[in-house]
Coordinates of C-alpha atoms in Angstrom, one line a residue:
X20 CA 53.5 -20.2 -57.6
X21 CA 54.4 -22.6 -60.4
X22 CA 52.6 -25.6 -62.0
X23 CA 53.0 -28.8 -60.2
X24 CA 53.3 -30.8 -63.4
X25 CA 56.4 -31.2 -65.7
X26 CA 54.4 -31.2 -69.0
X27 CA 54.1 -27.4 -69.5
X28 CA 55.1 -24.7 -67.0
X29 CA 52.1 -22.3 -67.1
X30 CA 52.6 -19.9 -64.4
X31 CA 55.1 -17.0 -64.7
X32 CA 57.9 -17.2 -62.0
X33 CA 57.6 -14.2 -59.6
X34 CA 60.3 -11.6 -60.0
X35 CA 60.1 -10.8 -56.3
X36 CA 59.3 -12.5 -53.0
X37 CA 56.1 -10.6 -52.4
X38 CA 53.1 -12.7 -51.6
X39 CA 49.4 -12.1 -51.1
X40 CA 47.3 -13.9 -48.5
X41 CA 44.2 -15.5 -50.1
X42 CA 41.3 -15.2 -47.7
X43 CA 38.3 -17.5 -47.0
X44 CA 35.4 -14.9 -46.9
X45 CA 33.3 -17.2 -44.8
X46 CA 35.8 -17.2 -41.9
X47 CA 38.3 -14.3 -42.7
X48 CA 41.1 -16.9 -42.3
X49 CA 44.0 -17.4 -44.7
X50 CA 43.7 -20.3 -47.1
X51 CA 47.1 -19.9 -48.7
X52 CA 49.4 -17.4 -50.2
X53 CA 50.3 -16.8 -53.8
X54 CA 52.9 -14.7 -55.5
X55 CA 52.1 -11.0 -55.9
X56 CA 53.4 -10.5 -59.4
X57 CA 53.8 -7.2 -61.2
X58 CA 54.7 -5.6 -64.5
X59 CA 58.0 -7.5 -64.9
X60 CA 56.2 -10.9 -64.4
X61 CA 53.6 -10.0 -67.0
X62 CA 56.4 -9.2 -69.5
X63 CA 57.9 -12.7 -68.7
X64 CA 54.5 -14.4 -69.2
X65 CA 53.8 -12.5 -72.5
X66 CA 57.3 -13.3 -73.8
X67 CA 56.7 -17.0 -73.1
X68 CA 53.3 -16.8 -74.8
X69 CA 54.8 -14.9 -77.8
X70 CA 57.5 -17.5 -78.3
X71 CA 55.1 -20.3 -78.0
X72 CA 52.9 -18.7 -80.7
X73 CA 55.8 -17.9 -83.1
X74 CA 58.0 -21.0 -82.7
X75 CA 55.8 -23.6 -81.1
X76 CA 53.5 -26.1 -82.7
X77 CA 50.2 -24.8 -81.4
X78 CA 49.2 -22.2 -84.0
X79 CA 50.2 -24.5 -86.8
X80 CA 48.7 -27.7 -85.3
X81 CA 46.1 -29.4 -87.5
X82 CA 42.8 -28.3 -86.1
X83 CA 41.6 -31.8 -85.6
X84 CA 44.6 -32.4 -83.2
X85 CA 43.9 -29.0 -81.5
X86 CA 40.2 -29.9 -81.1
X87 CA 41.2 -33.3 -79.6
X88 CA 43.3 -31.5 -77.0
X89 CA 40.4 -29.3 -76.1
X90 CA 38.2 -32.3 -75.6
X91 CA 41.0 -33.8 -73.4
X92 CA 40.9 -30.7 -71.2
X93 CA 37.2 -31.0 -70.9
X94 CA 37.5 -34.6 -69.7
X95 CA 40.3 -33.7 -67.3
X96 CA 38.2 -31.0 -65.7
X97 CA 35.4 -33.5 -65.1
X98 CA 37.8 -35.9 -63.5
X99 CA 38.9 -33.1 -61.1
X100 CA 35.4 -31.7 -60.6
X101 CA 35.0 -32.2 -56.9
X102 CA 38.4 -30.6 -56.2
X103 CA 37.4 -27.6 -58.3
X104 CA 34.0 -27.2 -56.7
X105 CA 35.4 -27.3 -53.1
X106 CA 38.3 -25.0 -53.9
X107 CA 36.1 -22.3 -55.6
X108 CA 33.5 -22.4 -52.8
X109 CA 36.2 -21.9 -50.2
X110 CA 37.9 -19.1 -52.2
X111 CA 34.9 -17.0 -53.2
X112 CA 32.2 -18.1 -50.6
X113 CA 29.6 -19.3 -53.0
X114 CA 27.6 -22.2 -51.6
X115 CA 28.9 -25.6 -52.7
X116 CA 25.5 -26.5 -54.2
X117 CA 25.5 -23.3 -56.2
X118 CA 29.2 -23.7 -57.2
X119 CA 28.7 -27.4 -58.3
X120 CA 25.7 -26.4 -60.5
X121 CA 27.7 -23.8 -62.2
X122 CA 31.1 -25.4 -62.6
X123 CA 29.7 -28.7 -63.7
X124 CA 29.1 -26.9 -67.0
X125 CA 32.7 -25.6 -67.5
X126 CA 33.7 -28.6 -69.7
X127 CA 30.8 -27.7 -72.1
X128 CA 32.6 -24.6 -73.2
X129 CA 35.7 -26.5 -74.2
X130 CA 33.6 -29.1 -76.1
X131 CA 31.5 -26.4 -77.8
X132 CA 34.6 -24.5 -79.1
X133 CA 36.2 -27.7 -80.1
X134 CA 33.0 -28.4 -82.1
X135 CA 33.2 -25.0 -83.7
X136 CA 36.7 -25.6 -84.7
X137 CA 36.0 -28.9 -86.2
X138 CA 33.1 -27.5 -88.2
X139 CA 34.7 -24.2 -89.2
X140 CA 34.5 -23.4 -92.9
X141 CA 36.4 -20.7 -94.9
X142 CA 34.2 -18.6 -97.1
X143 CA 34.4 -18.4 -100.9
X144 CA 33.3 -14.9 -101.9
X145 CA 31.3 -14.0 -105.1
X146 CA 32.9 -11.7 -107.7
X147 CA 33.0 -10.9 -111.4
X148 CA 35.4 -12.2 -113.9
X149 CA 37.9 -15.0 -113.9
X150 CA 38.8 -14.9 -110.2
X151 CA 38.5 -17.3 -107.2
X152 CA 38.3 -15.3 -104.0
X153 CA 38.4 -17.0 -100.6
X154 CA 39.1 -16.2 -96.9
X155 CA 41.2 -17.6 -94.2
X156 CA 40.8 -17.2 -90.4
X157 CA 44.2 -16.9 -88.6
X158 CA 44.9 -16.7 -84.9
X159 CA 45.5 -13.3 -83.3
X160 CA 48.6 -14.2 -81.3
X161 CA 48.9 -13.5 -77.6
X162 CA 45.6 -12.9 -75.9
X163 CA 45.2 -11.6 -72.3
X164 CA 42.2 -12.7 -70.2
X165 CA 41.4 -10.8 -67.0
X166 CA 38.8 -12.5 -64.8
X167 CA 36.7 -11.4 -61.9
X168 CA 36.2 -12.9 -58.3
X169 CA 32.6 -13.8 -58.6
X170 CA 32.7 -16.5 -61.3
X171 CA 36.4 -17.1 -61.7
X172 CA 36.5 -20.5 -63.4
X173 CA 33.3 -20.3 -65.6
X174 CA 34.2 -16.9 -67.0
X175 CA 37.8 -18.1 -67.7
X176 CA 36.6 -21.1 -69.5
X177 CA 34.4 -19.1 -71.8
X178 CA 37.3 -17.0 -73.2
X179 CA 40.1 -19.5 -72.8
X180 CA 38.4 -22.3 -74.7
X181 CA 37.7 -19.9 -77.7
X182 CA 41.1 -18.5 -77.7
X183 CA 42.8 -21.9 -77.6
X184 CA 40.5 -23.3 -80.3
X185 CA 41.6 -20.7 -82.6
X186 CA 45.3 -21.3 -82.1
X187 CA 46.2 -18.4 -79.8
X188 CA 48.4 -18.4 -76.8
X189 CA 47.1 -16.9 -73.5
X190 CA 48.1 -15.0 -70.5
X191 CA 45.5 -15.1 -67.7
X192 CA 45.3 -12.6 -64.8
X193 CA 42.7 -13.9 -62.3
X194 CA 41.2 -11.6 -59.7
X195 CA 43.8 -11.2 -56.9
X196 CA 41.2 -12.3 -54.4
X197 CA 40.2 -15.6 -56.1
X198 CA 43.1 -17.1 -58.1
X199 CA 42.9 -20.6 -56.7
X200 CA 40.7 -22.4 -59.3
X201 CA 42.6 -20.6 -62.1
X202 CA 45.9 -22.0 -60.9
X203 CA 44.2 -25.4 -60.4
X204 CA 42.9 -25.3 -64.0
X205 CA 46.4 -24.3 -65.2
X206 CA 47.8 -27.5 -63.6
X207 CA 45.0 -29.6 -65.1
X208 CA 45.7 -28.2 -68.6
X209 CA 49.4 -28.7 -68.2
X210 CA 48.8 -32.4 -67.7
X211 CA 46.8 -32.8 -70.9
X212 CA 49.8 -32.2 -73.3
X213 CA 49.3 -28.6 -74.2
X214 CA 52.7 -27.3 -75.5
X215 CA 54.8 -25.2 -73.1
X216 CA 54.0 -21.4 -73.1
X217 CA 50.5 -21.7 -74.6
X218 CA 48.7 -21.0 -71.3
X219 CA 50.4 -18.7 -68.7
X220 CA 49.0 -17.4 -65.4
X221 CA 50.0 -14.3 -63.6
X222 CA 48.8 -13.7 -60.1
X223 CA 48.6 -10.2 -58.9
X224 CA 46.5 -7.1 -58.6
X225 CA 46.2 -3.7 -60.4
X226 CA 49.8 -3.4 -61.6
X227 CA 49.6 -6.8 -63.3
X228 CA 46.3 -6.0 -64.9
X229 CA 47.4 -2.6 -66.2
X230 CA 50.6 -3.9 -67.7
X231 CA 48.7 -6.8 -69.4
X232 CA 46.2 -4.4 -71.0
X233 CA 49.0 -2.0 -72.2
X234 CA 51.5 -4.6 -73.4
X235 CA 52.3 -4.1 -77.0
X236 CA 52.6 -7.8 -77.7
X237 CA 49.0 -8.6 -76.6
X238 CA 46.7 -8.7 -79.5
X239 CA 43.4 -9.0 -77.6
X240 CA 42.1 -8.4 -74.1
X241 CA 39.1 -10.0 -72.7
X242 CA 38.1 -8.4 -69.4
X243 CA 35.2 -8.9 -66.9
X244 CA 35.0 -6.3 -64.2
X245 CA 34.0 -2.8 -63.3
X246 CA 33.1 -0.2 -65.9
X247 CA 36.1 2.0 -65.1
X248 CA 38.5 -0.9 -65.4
X249 CA 36.9 -1.7 -68.8
X250 CA 37.2 1.9 -69.9
X251 CA 40.9 1.9 -69.1
X252 CA 41.4 -1.3 -70.9
X253 CA 39.6 0.0 -73.9
X254 CA 41.8 3.1 -74.1
X255 CA 45.0 1.1 -73.6
X256 CA 44.1 -1.4 -76.4
X257 CA 42.9 1.4 -78.7
X258 CA 46.3 3.0 -78.7
X259 CA 47.8 0.0 -80.6
X260 CA 44.6 -1.1 -82.3
X261 CA 44.3 -4.3 -80.3
X262 CA 40.9 -6.0 -79.8
X263 CA 39.0 -5.8 -76.6
X264 CA 35.9 -7.6 -75.2
X265 CA 34.7 -6.1 -72.0
X266 CA 31.8 -7.4 -69.9
X267 CA 31.3 -4.7 -67.2
X268 CA 28.7 -3.5 -64.8
X269 CA 25.0 -3.8 -64.8
X270 CA 21.8 -2.7 -63.0
X271 CA 19.5 -5.3 -64.3
X272 CA 15.8 -4.4 -64.3
X273 CA 13.3 -7.2 -63.6
X274 CA 9.8 -6.2 -64.8
X275 CA 6.9 -8.1 -63.2
X276 CA 3.5 -7.6 -64.8
X277 CA 0.1 -8.1 -63.2
X278 CA -0.9 -11.2 -65.1
X279 CA 1.5 -13.4 -63.1
X280 CA 0.9 -14.7 -59.7
X281 CA 2.9 -12.4 -57.3
X282 CA 4.0 -15.2 -55.1
X283 CA 5.3 -17.3 -58.1
X284 CA 7.0 -14.3 -59.6
X285 CA 8.7 -13.5 -56.2
X286 CA 9.9 -17.0 -55.7
X287 CA 11.3 -17.2 -59.2
X288 CA 12.8 -13.7 -59.4
X289 CA 14.4 -13.9 -55.9
X290 CA 17.1 -16.1 -57.5
X291 CA 18.1 -13.1 -59.7
X292 CA 18.8 -10.9 -56.7
X293 CA 20.4 -13.3 -54.3
X294 CA 22.4 -15.9 -56.4
X295 CA 26.1 -15.4 -55.7
X296 CA 25.1 -13.2 -52.8
X297 CA 24.0 -10.7 -55.4
X298 CA 27.7 -10.4 -56.7
X299 CA 26.7 -10.8 -60.3
X300 CA 26.8 -8.3 -63.1
X301 CA 23.3 -9.5 -64.2
X302 CA 21.9 -9.6 -60.6
X303 CA 18.3 -8.5 -60.6
X304 CA 18.7 -5.5 -58.3
X305 CA 15.8 -3.4 -59.7
X306 CA 12.4 -5.0 -59.5
X307 CA 9.8 -3.0 -61.4
X308 CA 6.4 -4.3 -60.2
X309 CA 3.0 -3.5 -61.5
X310 CA 1.2 -1.4 -58.8
X311 CA -1.8 -3.8 -58.7
X312 CA 0.3 -6.7 -57.3
X313 CA 3.0 -4.6 -55.7
X314 CA 2.1 -5.2 -52.1
X315 CA 1.7 -8.9 -52.6
X316 CA 4.9 -9.2 -54.5
X317 CA 6.9 -7.4 -51.8
X318 CA 5.3 -9.5 -49.1
X319 CA 6.3 -12.7 -50.9
X320 CA 9.8 -11.5 -51.7
X321 CA 10.3 -10.5 -48.0
X322 CA 9.1 -14.0 -47.0
X323 CA 11.5 -15.7 -49.4
X324 CA 14.4 -13.4 -48.4
X325 CA 14.0 -14.2 -44.8
X326 CA 13.8 -17.9 -45.3
X327 CA 17.1 -18.2 -47.4
X328 CA 19.7 -20.3 -45.5
X329 CA 22.8 -18.2 -45.0
X330 CA 25.9 -19.9 -43.7
X331 CA 28.9 -22.1 -44.3
X332 CA 29.5 -22.4 -48.1
X333 CA 30.7 -26.0 -47.6
X334 CA 27.4 -27.1 -46.0
X335 CA 24.9 -28.6 -48.5
X336 CA 22.0 -26.9 -46.9
X337 CA 23.5 -23.4 -47.3
X338 CA 21.7 -21.3 -49.9
X339 CA 23.8 -18.0 -49.7
X340 CA 27.3 -17.4 -48.5
X341 CA 29.3 -14.3 -47.7
X342 CA 30.3 -11.4 -49.7
X343 CA 33.9 -11.5 -51.1
X344 CA 35.5 -9.1 -48.6
X345 CA 34.9 -6.8 -45.6
X346 CA 35.3 -3.9 -47.9
X347 CA 32.5 -5.1 -50.2
X348 CA 30.2 -5.9 -47.4
X349 CA 30.7 -2.5 -45.8
X350 CA 30.1 -0.7 -49.2
X351 CA 26.8 -2.7 -49.6
X352 CA 25.8 -1.7 -46.1
X353 CA 26.6 1.9 -46.9
X354 CA 24.3 1.8 -50.0
X355 CA 21.5 0.2 -48.0
X356 CA 21.7 3.1 -45.5
X357 CA 21.7 5.5 -48.4
X358 CA 18.5 4.0 -49.7
X359 CA 16.9 4.3 -46.3
X360 CA 18.0 7.8 -45.9
X361 CA 16.5 8.7 -49.3
X362 CA 13.1 7.2 -48.3
X363 CA 13.2 3.5 -49.2
X364 CA 11.7 1.1 -46.7
X365 CA 14.0 -1.6 -45.3
X366 CA 11.5 -4.6 -45.5
X367 CA 14.1 -7.4 -44.9
X368 CA 17.7 -7.9 -44.1
X369 CA 20.3 -5.1 -43.9
X370 CA 22.3 -6.6 -41.1
X371 CA 24.6 -9.5 -40.5
X372 CA 22.8 -12.8 -39.9
X373 CA 23.2 -14.8 -36.6
X374 CA 25.8 -17.5 -37.3
X375 CA 28.0 -20.0 -35.5
X376 CA 31.1 -18.7 -33.7
X377 CA 33.4 -20.0 -36.4
X378 CA 31.6 -17.8 -39.1
X379 CA 31.2 -14.6 -37.1
X380 CA 34.3 -13.0 -38.6
X381 CA 33.1 -13.8 -42.2
X382 CA 31.8 -11.1 -44.5
X383 CA 28.1 -12.1 -44.3
X384 CA 25.0 -9.9 -45.0
X385 CA 21.4 -11.0 -44.8
X386 CA 19.3 -11.0 -48.1
X387 CA 17.9 -7.5 -48.2
X388 CA 14.7 -6.0 -49.6
X389 CA 14.4 -2.2 -50.1
X390 CA 10.7 -1.5 -50.9
X391 CA 8.8 1.7 -51.9
X392 CA 11.9 3.0 -53.8
X393 CA 11.9 5.4 -56.6
X394 CA 14.0 5.7 -59.8
X395 CA 15.6 8.9 -58.4
X396 CA 17.3 7.0 -55.5
X397 CA 20.9 6.0 -55.5
X398 CA 20.1 2.3 -54.8
X399 CA 17.9 2.3 -58.0
X400 CA 20.7 3.7 -60.2
X401 CA 24.1 2.4 -58.9
X402 CA 25.3 -1.2 -59.1
X403 CA 25.2 -2.5 -55.5
X404 CA 26.9 -5.9 -56.2
X405 CA 25.4 -7.5 -53.0
X406 CA 22.2 -9.3 -51.9
X407 CA 19.9 -6.3 -52.2
X408 CA 16.6 -6.2 -54.1
X409 CA 15.2 -2.8 -54.8
X410 CA 11.4 -2.8 -55.5
X411 CA 9.8 0.0 -57.4
X412 CA 6.1 0.2 -58.5
X413 CA 4.9 1.1 -62.1
X414 CA 1.5 1.7 -63.6
X415 CA 1.7 1.0 -67.5
X416 CA 3.8 -1.1 -69.8
X417 CA 5.2 2.1 -71.3
X418 CA 6.3 3.3 -67.9
X419 CA 8.0 -0.1 -67.2
X420 CA 10.0 0.0 -70.3
X421 CA 11.0 3.6 -69.8
X422 CA 12.1 2.8 -66.2
X423 CA 14.0 -0.2 -67.3
X424 CA 15.9 1.7 -69.9
X425 CA 16.5 4.7 -67.7
X426 CA 20.0 3.7 -66.6
X427 CA 23.6 3.9 -67.9
X428 CA 23.9 0.1 -68.0
X429 CA 22.6 -2.3 -70.6
X430 CA 23.7 -5.8 -69.7
X431 CA 20.7 -7.9 -68.8
X432 CA 17.0 -7.7 -68.1
X433 CA 14.1 -9.9 -66.9
X434 CA 10.4 -9.9 -67.9
X435 CA 7.8 -11.9 -65.9
X436 CA 4.5 -12.3 -67.7
X437 CA 2.1 -14.9 -69.1
X438 CA 1.1 -12.7 -72.1
X439 CA 3.2 -14.1 -75.0
X440 CA 2.7 -11.0 -77.2
X441 CA 3.7 -8.6 -74.3
X442 CA 6.7 -10.7 -73.4
X443 CA 8.1 -10.4 -77.0
X444 CA 7.0 -6.8 -77.3
X445 CA 8.7 -5.6 -74.1
X446 CA 11.8 -7.7 -74.6
X447 CA 12.2 -6.0 -78.0
X448 CA 12.0 -2.5 -76.5
X449 CA 14.5 -3.1 -73.6
X450 CA 17.9 -1.9 -74.3
X451 CA 20.1 -4.7 -72.9
X452 CA 22.4 -7.4 -74.4
X453 CA 20.4 -10.2 -72.8
X454 CA 16.7 -10.5 -71.8
X455 CA 15.2 -13.4 -70.0
X456 CA 11.5 -14.1 -69.9
X457 CA 10.1 -15.9 -66.8
X458 CA 13.6 -16.9 -65.8
X459 CA 17.0 -15.3 -65.1
X460 CA 20.7 -15.9 -65.7
X461 CA 20.2 -18.8 -68.1
X462 CA 23.3 -19.3 -70.2
X463 CA 24.6 -21.8 -72.7
X464 CA 28.0 -22.0 -74.6
X465 CA 26.1 -21.0 -77.8
X466 CA 24.5 -17.9 -76.3
X467 CA 26.5 -14.6 -76.8
X468 CA 27.0 -12.9 -73.5
X469 CA 27.6 -9.1 -73.3
X470 CA 25.9 -5.8 -73.0
X471 CA 25.6 -2.3 -74.4
X472 CA 26.1 1.2 -73.1
X473 CA 28.3 1.3 -70.0
X474 CA 28.0 -2.5 -69.7
X475 CA 30.8 -3.0 -72.2
X476 CA 31.5 -4.1 -75.7
X477 CA 31.8 -7.4 -77.6
X478 CA 30.4 -10.8 -76.8
X479 CA 31.7 -13.7 -74.7
X480 CA 30.5 -17.2 -75.7
X481 CA 28.7 -18.1 -79.0
X482 CA 30.2 -18.0 -82.5
X483 CA 30.7 -14.3 -82.0
X484 CA 33.3 -14.9 -79.3
X485 CA 34.9 -17.7 -81.3
X486 CA 35.3 -15.7 -84.4
X487 CA 36.6 -12.7 -82.5
X488 CA 39.8 -14.7 -81.6
X489 CA 40.8 -14.8 -85.2
X490 CA 41.5 -12.3 -88.0
X491 CA 40.4 -12.6 -91.6
X492 CA 42.7 -12.8 -94.7
X493 CA 41.1 -12.4 -98.1
X494 CA 42.9 -14.1 -101.0
X495 CA 42.1 -13.3 -104.6
X496 CA 43.3 -15.8 -107.3
X497 CA 43.1 -14.9 -111.0
X498 CA 42.2 -18.0 -113.0
X499 CA 42.2 -16.7 -116.5
X500 CA 44.7 -18.3 -118.9
X501 CA 45.9 -15.1 -120.6
X502 CA 48.3 -12.8 -118.9
X503 CA 47.4 -9.4 -117.4
X504 CA 48.5 -6.5 -119.6
X505 CA 46.5 -3.4 -118.6
X506 CA 48.9 -1.0 -120.4
X507 CA 49.2 -3.0 -123.6
X508 CA 45.6 -4.3 -123.8
X509 CA 43.4 -1.2 -124.5
X510 CA 40.3 -3.4 -124.6
X511 CA 40.3 -3.9 -120.9
X512 CA 37.3 -2.1 -119.3
X513 CA 38.2 -2.5 -115.6
X514 CA 41.1 -1.0 -113.7
X515 CA 40.3 -3.1 -110.6

C-alpha cells in the first residue's frame, strides 16, 4: 500500500505480492487487505529514511520551521478527526465514544513537542580557567517505532512527534492487526509538506519487526508490546549500542482502602479493568481491597460489570467492544477457567454476551469478575489482557503494599483512599513507573510514561522522551589570548 498523496511517499513499496487481511473484530469480516512486508521492505524503508536524514533538508531545517510543520500536522489531524475515530474503532474494536475521547488528544502531542523544540536551550557548563564550554543536542538519525494493536494512533503520536521534533527520520511498523490509522496518518503527514523519506511505514508481522530492531542503520527503537518482544529488541539494539525505549507488560494493582465508599470506589475503579476491553498494559487487573469493605466492593463491581453495554463499537451507546482476535479471546477464557480451577469465584461474566446476529462472529467477552482470589493464583500473577478484574482481600496497609509489589511487572498502580497522608505514603512505596490516586490511566503529553522491572525501560512522553531522541555533543573553547605551550611553559599546573 502506498500513500495516496504526491507530496511525500511514506510507505515502503512491497517486495512481494503477499497481502494480509485486516479483520473487524466486532464482525470477523475483512475490512481491507494490506501488503505483508518483510525484511527486504524494511531495508528499503530504512534506506529511504537514511537518505532523507543525510541528504534531505529535515535534520538541518531551522527549528522554527520544523516546529511549524509539527503544528501543521496537528491541525491536519484535527481536520481528519472523524475519519480517524471511525477507522480505528472499526479496526481494533474499541467503542467509538472511547476512541473519540482518546484520539481527540493526539494533536496535543505534536503541539507539545513543537513547543519543547521552540523552547529548547543548549547548556553552558561551568568550569575553571579561560574556557567556554557548551553543549549541542543533535538528532540520532533513523528511528524505528513499533506500535501495538490496542492504542495504535495515540502511542504512535507520542514517539513520532518527539522523533520528528528533534530532526530524526522514522520508520514505523504498526501492529499487523491494526495498521489502518497509521497508514491514514502517513497520508495526512504527507499532505503537510514533510520532505520525502522522513516518515516511512512498513506493514507486516514478526519478520518486519525483527529486521527493524536488528537493522544496523537504526539508531533507536521505540517499542510497545509484550515483554518477550521487548527483551528481544533490547538484545538486538545492545549489539550495536543503539537506544531502546520499551513499554511492555503490566499487572497493575489497584489498592482500595476502607476509608472510601466501596460503591464509589468500584464505580471509579471499574474503568481501569474494562476500558479497551481490558487490553491495556496498565489495566487494573488486580484489585486489592481491604477486608472490611471487600464484600460490598465485590457486589458493587459485579453490578457495574453486568451493566456495561457490550456491542457494536460504532454505536454511541456501546461501552465495551470485542477483543482484538479469536486467539486473544480464547486465551482470556483459558485464564478465567484457570482461575476458577485454582479456587477463584466467577462472580460475573466469563462468557460471550448475547448480541445481534451480525455481531455473533465477533470476538466478544463479557466483563468478568473473579472474586476471592489469592496472590498465588495464575490470574493474580500473569497479564490477562482482557476484561477480567481479579479481586483479592488484604488486612493492613503493609500487606497491601507488599502484595502490590509482589509481581515481576512495575508499570502502573492505583490507590483509592481519602487519607491524604496514606495516599502519598503508599504511592511512594509502590514499585511502578506511574501511580494514580483516586483515578486511573490519566495521561498528558508532559507526563513520562513507562515502567520498571519486566515492564520495560525508558520513558515515552514528557521531556524525558523528547531528550532521548537526540545525542549530546560537548564543545570546549579556550578563550585565553596566549597560546598553549605545555612543554615549553613549565609554570603550567594542569595537564587537563
